[in-house]
Amino acid sequence: METVRPQHGGTDDAQLMVLVGRGDTDAFETLVRRHQQALLNFFCRMGVDSDAEDLVQETFVKVFNYRNRYRPSAKFTTFLYTVARNVHVDAFRKSARKQELMEEEKAEAETAQSHDGGISRLRLRMDLRELLNGLPERLRDVVVLGVQQGLKYEEIASIMDVPLGTVKSRMFTALERLREMFDEDARRRE
Amino acid sequence: MKTQDAANKDPNTCSAIEQAAAYCLDELPAADRAAYSAHLAACAVCRARVQSFSGLVEHMREQPERDCSPELTEKIMSVVRGQTRNAPLLFRRSRFTPALAYAAAILLLLTLSVTVFLVVNPPLSVETDQTGKLPSAVTAKHNAIKWLCDTQEKDGGWQTGEQANYRVGISSLAILALLNDDSPDTAAARRNAIARGTAFLIKQQDAKGLFGPKFSGATYNQGLATLALVSADAAESNASYRVAAKSGIGFIVDQQDSSGGWSYLQEGPGSVNTSASVWPIVALLRAREAGYENLGGSIERGIRWLHGTVNPSGLMGYHRMNEAPSGFDTLTAAGALCLLKNRARPDSPIVASMLPSLHKTASNADVPVDFYRSFFLSQALSLTQEPLSEKSLKSISDRILSMQKRSGPAAGSWPAVDQWGTTGGPVYATALASMTIRRR
């Protein structure tokens, strides 16, 4: 035996959740390690910054508490992101910091831009986040889940509880709006 | 498939354009994808949209990822494990937990390693103990140093576990372990490995003095790399080490928060914590010992901040007093090391309040092994030079010694079985373990 954790290393997510349902916290730790970074970036892409790790923690604790609701026939990531999306919605209902954070980051980006004389990486990152947050929530969520988190349309439909066709049309609309916003932004800078 | 009909449609649109998003994201069934590909050859509107969406998707996927802080997993698991401990008895796990099963397996493996493997396996390049007793610390350390030299990569660094961002920190730990040994048998190999390792670190340093990639956990890399270079300079008096170490110190001092502590890199004052502060403080203390100048102010501010996190029971918190999401033990041991290295006397009120907790942790064989905690415990207790500390140090050392791999290709190393093992890998475990074991 090499380590404690590799005993679950090759086990797939659904099987791990079955073990978690029986109270195996080591199996749960494997799931946490496997998905925590993707989840952290999910929250960052949804506009959360300094509280992102708190939301990751809250999501995993909820997933653990809901472990008996999970059915192995469903993909674990569908279950995980369904919980995460609800955690995000709750957090932003409670918090009015989002706008503040955006303003801070924008100011930081403008400073960076004035220093390097061009569009810095921070500026690009901020632009994308700002543009994403300029989309209606139903469109932004589809883009973050589908493009940035790499989930398939079927999973997104399940997470957002909408028909598959709705995901298809929302994705097209979202990309179309982003394209227009990028073009508009580029024209403004010229 | 609906396609643009040039005769009766707006030339700027196409009824099939909505497929462009699904096409770019590979969401079309094979037959539809083939049909749309054919359509693209004839439809400039869809072609332009696919091109534009592809660029957009690529741009969004290229965005830099944020890394989790090293404590995140443990923070989550401490809440989860706390819930299971508090659950009704019916839902508690069997007493024969995976941890117990693991301990039993280790015991079985150790027994087997004596009764079977040493007989069956060919002779190893490291010294093995045929008696079944614990190896001496000298033998264990010799084998560990040999393993560390053998596993050094071509570029002079060492491999991490799953998080390559910590390569600078893990390589620094390996260098510190090599510097910590003085066996004449391995002197030449150690010198060579230290020279290559320090060259690797210097190569990772940017113009501002930061070692390695810029990410939240870089605070650990920075403290460890600076400590390694200061220690290497103290051992060999090497000008290039000193230049890099001074630049590393400059970066550390610049990153110090006005409160006196350190946070994870690029995170605000709200994230100042003892875990992130310990290595910068240890590096500055070591630098002052080695004769680097003008560090007193920064050190004193750091020590004062640490003082403020210790509660009346002598336990050190994480962000503040009485708050430790991953437990007080490691933080208290690391904090005690900083205070003692800053010339605090073991009988000073604050250190005296911390020592009972250190002894208790050292003698508690029921907690899972933790190389990081054991290292800080042994370093701090060594500085007290008290009789009780000798007993605690022996407990820690024996426990760590019993876990060293004594056969097979990884003989001499320690398995990365603790809570940081997935991140740091066996180099992390071996470097820290080799600095924790003590000669009897």
Coordinates of C-alpha atoms in Angstrom, one line a residue, chain A residues 20-139:
Chain A
V20 CA -19.8 8.3 1.0
G21 CA -23.4 7.3 1.5
R22 CA -22.1 4.6 3.8
G23 CA -20.2 7.1 5.8
D24 CA -16.8 6.8 4.2
T25 CA -15.2 10.2 4.7
D26 CA -11.9 9.2 3.0
A27 CA -13.9 8.6 -0.2
F28 CA -15.4 12.0 0.2
E29 CA -12.0 13.5 0.6
T30 CA -11.0 12.0 -2.7
L31 CA -14.0 13.7 -4.3
V32 CA -13.1 17.0 -2.7
R33 CA -9.5 16.8 -4.0
R34 CA -10.7 15.8 -7.4
H35 CA -13.2 18.7 -7.9
Q36 CA -12.3 21.5 -5.5
Q37 CA -10.2 23.5 -8.0
A38 CA -12.8 23.3 -10.8
L39 CA -15.5 24.4 -8.3
L40 CA -13.3 27.2 -7.1
N41 CA -12.9 28.5 -10.6
F42 CA -16.6 28.0 -11.2
F43 CA -17.4 30.5 -8.4
C44 CA -14.7 32.9 -9.6
R45 CA -16.2 32.9 -13.1
M46 CA -19.6 33.5 -11.6
G47 CA -18.1 36.8 -10.2
V48 CA -17.1 35.7 -6.7
D49 CA -13.6 36.6 -5.6
S50 CA -12.5 36.6 -2.0
D51 CA -15.3 34.4 -0.8
A52 CA -14.9 31.8 -3.4
E53 CA -13.2 29.2 -1.1
D54 CA -16.0 29.7 1.4
L55 CA -18.5 28.9 -1.2
V56 CA -16.5 25.8 -2.3
Q57 CA -16.5 24.7 1.4
E58 CA -20.2 25.3 1.7
T59 CA -21.0 23.4 -1.5
F60 CA -19.0 20.3 -0.4
V61 CA -20.5 20.3 3.1
K62 CA -24.0 20.4 1.5
V63 CA -23.1 17.7 -1.0
F64 CA -22.0 15.6 2.0
N65 CA -25.2 16.4 3.9
Y66 CA -27.3 15.5 0.8
R67 CA -25.3 12.3 0.1
N68 CA -28.3 10.1 0.5
R69 CA -30.2 12.1 -2.2
Y70 CA -27.6 11.2 -4.8
R71 CA -28.5 8.5 -7.3
P72 CA -25.6 6.7 -9.0
S73 CA -27.5 6.9 -12.3
A74 CA -26.8 10.6 -12.4
K75 CA -23.4 12.1 -13.1
F76 CA -21.7 13.4 -9.9
T77 CA -20.8 16.7 -11.5
T78 CA -24.5 17.3 -12.3
F79 CA -25.3 16.9 -8.6
L80 CA -22.2 18.9 -7.6
Y81 CA -23.0 21.9 -9.8
T82 CA -26.7 21.9 -9.0
V83 CA -25.7 22.3 -5.3
A84 CA -23.0 24.9 -6.2
R85 CA -25.4 27.0 -8.3
N86 CA -27.9 27.1 -5.4
V87 CA -25.1 28.0 -3.0
H88 CA -24.1 30.8 -5.4
V89 CA -27.6 32.1 -5.8
D90 CA -28.1 32.1 -2.0
A91 CA -24.8 33.9 -1.4
F92 CA -25.6 36.7 -3.8
R93 CA -29.0 37.2 -2.4
K94 CA -27.4 37.8 0.9
S95 CA -24.4 39.9 -0.3
A96 CA -24.2 43.2 -2.0
R97 CA -20.4 43.0 -2.4
K98 CA -20.4 41.9 -6.0
Q99 CA -20.6 45.4 -7.4
E100 CA -18.0 46.6 -5.0
L101 CA -15.6 43.9 -6.0
M102 CA -16.1 44.6 -9.7
E103 CA -15.3 48.3 -9.1
E104 CA -12.1 47.4 -7.2
E105 CA -10.9 45.1 -9.9
K106 CA -11.7 47.5 -12.6
A107 CA -9.7 50.2 -10.9
E108 CA -6.8 47.8 -10.4
A109 CA -7.0 46.8 -14.1
E110 CA -6.9 50.4 -15.2
T111 CA -3.8 51.0 -13.1
A112 CA -2.2 47.9 -14.5
Q113 CA -3.0 49.1 -18.0
S114 CA -1.5 52.5 -17.5
H115 CA 1.7 50.8 -16.3
D116 CA 2.2 48.3 -19.1
G117 CA 0.9 50.6 -21.8
G118 CA -1.3 47.8 -23.3
I119 CA -4.2 45.5 -22.5
S120 CA -2.8 43.5 -19.6
R121 CA -3.9 39.9 -18.8
L122 CA -5.7 41.3 -15.8
R123 CA -7.6 43.7 -18.0
L124 CA -8.6 40.8 -20.3
R125 CA -9.7 38.7 -17.4
M126 CA -11.6 41.6 -15.9
D127 CA -13.2 42.3 -19.3
L128 CA -14.4 38.8 -19.6
R129 CA -15.8 38.7 -16.1
E130 CA -17.5 42.1 -16.6
L131 CA -19.0 41.1 -19.9
L132 CA -20.2 37.7 -18.4
N133 CA -21.8 39.6 -15.6
G134 CA -23.4 41.9 -18.1
L135 CA -25.4 38.9 -19.3
P136 CA -28.7 37.9 -17.8
E137 CA -28.1 35.2 -15.2
R138 CA -29.8 32.5 -17.2
L139 CA -27.4 33.2 -20.1

